[in-house]
Coordinates of C-alpha atoms in Angstrom, one line a residue:
M72 CA 20.7 76.3 12.4
K73 CA 20.3 78.3 9.0
I74 CA 23.8 76.6 7.1
L75 CA 25.4 79.8 4.4
R76 CA 28.2 78.8 2.0
F77 CA 30.3 81.3 0.6
I78 CA 33.8 80.9 -1.2
R79 CA 35.6 83.4 -3.3
T80 CA 38.9 83.5 -4.1
G81 CA 40.7 86.9 -2.5
I82 CA 41.7 89.7 -4.2
A83 CA 45.5 88.6 -4.8
H84 CA 44.7 85.1 -6.5
E85 CA 42.4 86.9 -8.8
E86 CA 45.3 89.3 -9.2
K87 CA 47.3 86.5 -10.3
G88 CA 44.9 84.9 -12.0
I89 CA 45.0 81.5 -9.5
E90 CA 41.9 79.6 -8.8
C91 CA 40.1 79.6 -5.3
Q92 CA 42.2 77.1 -3.4
D93 CA 39.7 77.2 -0.5
T94 CA 37.1 73.6 0.3
A95 CA 33.7 74.6 2.3
E96 CA 31.4 71.3 3.3
Y97 CA 28.3 70.7 5.0
L98 CA 27.1 67.2 5.6
Q99 CA 23.7 66.4 8.0
Y100 CA 24.2 62.9 9.2
S101 CA 21.1 62.8 11.5
A102 CA 18.7 64.9 12.9
D103 CA 20.9 65.5 15.9
I104 CA 24.9 65.5 14.2
A105 CA 25.8 68.4 11.6
V106 CA 29.1 68.4 10.0
M107 CA 31.2 71.2 8.4
A108 CA 34.3 71.3 7.8
I109 CA 36.7 74.3 6.2
S110 CA 40.1 73.8 4.2
D111 CA 42.3 76.5 2.9
G112 CA 44.8 75.8 0.4
A113 CA 48.4 77.4 0.5
G114 CA 48.6 79.8 -2.3
Q115 CA 52.1 79.1 -2.3
A116 CA 51.4 74.9 -2.8
Q117 CA 51.2 73.6 -6.5
Y118 CA 48.7 71.5 -5.1
A119 CA 46.6 73.4 -2.5
K120 CA 43.3 73.0 -4.0
K121 CA 43.7 69.1 -3.9
A122 CA 45.2 69.3 0.0
S123 CA 41.9 71.6 1.0
E124 CA 39.9 68.6 -1.0
C125 CA 40.8 66.1 0.8
N126 CA 41.1 67.7 4.7
V127 CA 37.4 68.3 4.1
R128 CA 36.9 64.8 3.1
A129 CA 38.6 63.0 5.7
I130 CA 36.6 65.5 8.7
L131 CA 33.8 64.3 6.9
E132 CA 34.4 60.4 6.6
L133 CA 36.3 60.5 9.9
F134 CA 33.1 61.7 11.4
N135 CA 30.3 59.7 9.4
Q136 CA 33.1 56.4 10.7
I137 CA 33.3 57.4 14.4
P138 CA 29.7 58.2 16.3
V139 CA 30.9 61.9 18.0
E140 CA 29.8 60.3 21.5
N141 CA 32.3 57.9 21.0
F142 CA 35.0 60.7 19.5
I143 CA 34.8 62.5 22.8
E144 CA 35.5 59.7 25.2
K145 CA 38.5 58.9 23.5
T146 CA 41.5 61.1 25.0
E147 CA 43.2 64.3 23.1
E148 CA 46.0 62.3 21.7
E149 CA 44.0 60.2 19.8
Q150 CA 41.8 62.3 18.9
K151 CA 44.3 64.7 17.0
N152 CA 45.7 61.3 15.5
L153 CA 42.8 60.6 13.8
I154 CA 41.8 63.7 12.6
L155 CA 46.0 64.2 11.1
S156 CA 45.9 60.3 10.4
Q157 CA 42.6 60.9 8.2
C158 CA 43.8 63.8 6.5
M159 CA 47.6 62.5 5.6
R160 CA 46.2 59.6 4.6
L161 CA 44.0 60.8 1.6
I162 CA 46.9 63.5 0.6
S163 CA 49.2 60.9 0.6
Q164 CA 46.8 59.0 -1.7
E165 CA 46.5 62.0 -3.8
A166 CA 49.9 62.0 -3.7
T167 CA 50.6 58.9 -5.4
K168 CA 48.6 59.6 -7.9
V169 CA 50.3 62.5 -9.3
S170 CA 53.3 61.4 -8.7
C171 CA 54.9 64.2 -6.1
N172 CA 57.4 63.3 -3.5
N173 CA 57.1 66.2 -1.7
L174 CA 53.9 66.6 0.9
N175 CA 54.6 70.4 1.1
H176 CA 52.7 70.9 -2.5
F177 CA 49.7 69.5 -0.2
S178 CA 49.4 72.7 2.3
A179 CA 46.1 73.6 3.6
T180 CA 44.7 74.7 6.5
L181 CA 41.4 72.8 8.6
V182 CA 38.7 74.5 10.8
F183 CA 35.6 72.0 11.7
A184 CA 32.7 71.9 13.8
V185 CA 30.7 68.4 14.5
I186 CA 26.9 70.2 16.2
A187 CA 25.4 67.5 17.9
Q188 CA 22.0 68.4 20.1
E189 CA 24.6 68.7 23.5
F190 CA 27.9 70.1 22.5
I191 CA 29.5 71.5 19.3
L192 CA 33.2 70.6 19.2
T193 CA 35.9 72.6 17.5
G194 CA 39.4 71.8 15.4
H195 CA 41.5 74.5 14.2
L196 CA 45.0 74.1 12.5
G197 CA 46.0 77.6 11.7
D198 CA 44.9 80.2 10.6
G199 CA 41.2 81.0 10.1
A200 CA 39.1 81.3 13.0
I201 CA 35.6 79.7 14.5
Y202 CA 32.9 82.5 15.7
M203 CA 29.8 81.4 17.9
T204 CA 27.4 84.5 19.5
D205 CA 24.2 84.5 21.6
S206 CA 21.0 85.2 21.0
D207 CA 21.9 89.0 22.2
N208 CA 24.7 88.5 19.4
R209 CA 27.7 88.6 21.9
R210 CA 30.1 86.6 21.2
C211 CA 30.0 83.7 23.2
F212 CA 32.8 81.6 21.9
S213 CA 35.5 82.6 19.2
S214 CA 38.8 80.5 18.5
G215 CA 40.9 83.1 16.5
P216 CA 44.4 82.6 14.1
E217 CA 47.5 81.5 16.2
N218 CA 49.1 84.1 13.1
I219 CA 47.3 86.7 14.0
Q220 CA 50.7 88.8 14.9
V221 CA 52.5 87.9 12.2
A222 CA 51.7 87.1 8.6
H223 CA 52.2 84.4 6.1
R224 CA 53.1 82.1 8.8
T225 CA 50.3 79.3 9.9
Y226 CA 50.4 76.0 9.9
F227 CA 49.2 72.8 7.9
T228 CA 47.8 68.6 8.0
I229 CA 51.2 68.3 7.0
S230 CA 53.6 70.3 9.2
R231 CA 55.6 68.5 11.1
E232 CA 54.0 70.8 13.9
A233 CA 50.5 69.9 13.3
Y234 CA 49.8 68.2 16.7
E235 CA 51.1 70.3 18.6
H236 CA 49.0 73.2 16.7
L237 CA 45.5 71.3 16.1
Y238 CA 43.1 72.9 19.0
L239 CA 40.2 70.4 20.0
Q240 CA 37.3 72.3 21.9
I241 CA 33.9 70.4 23.6
I242 CA 31.4 73.8 24.1
K243 CA 28.5 72.5 26.2
R244 CA 25.5 74.2 24.7
D245 CA 23.6 74.0 27.5
E246 CA 26.4 76.6 29.5
I247 CA 27.0 79.7 26.5
K248 CA 23.9 79.1 24.4
P249 CA 25.4 79.8 20.8
V250 CA 23.0 80.6 18.5
T251 CA 25.0 81.2 15.3
L252 CA 28.3 79.2 14.3
L253 CA 30.9 81.6 12.1
M254 CA 33.6 79.4 10.1
M255 CA 35.9 81.0 7.9
S256 CA 39.7 80.7 6.3
D257 CA 42.4 83.3 6.4
G258 CA 41.5 87.3 6.0
P259 CA 37.4 87.6 6.4
Q260 CA 38.3 87.3 10.4
L261 CA 39.8 90.6 10.9
M262 CA 36.0 92.1 10.9
F263 CA 35.2 90.6 14.3
K264 CA 38.1 92.3 16.5

């Protein structure tokens, strides 16, 4: 599988002189397991970039600590709690470093995929999207943003509603046979309607 990563500051951020607040990482843990994660920091949050870095690091560390086979054997409640508590632990550490008591300053979304030989585990919280296509370039899986009808409203790992809006799915590779996996933060998914 070929992995491409492209991060660019959004037009509105460029016009206002705001740095890119997205973080994207990919790690190959073994010949059979790879993890990709993207987090988009909220433009209005003071520590949005730090939040996106924490969210991505949380996912990479989590699946380095827990084999994905063990993770998927857990209940959905346990899975969500593991993910969100890992994100909150790292964000809380960063908040302590900068003496920030308001975690809303650390708002960021989260999109990730754990790619194993027999399945792909996806996680999606907030805007952004995940698409997979088959060998005929047809979309065979998608996880689009919840806020497609309402602009400027999304959910973050620090949101009270994060648990209810974190969507986890296991895709069996022999059933839908994806050959391309595309993950993105908000905005570019509008091209794929």
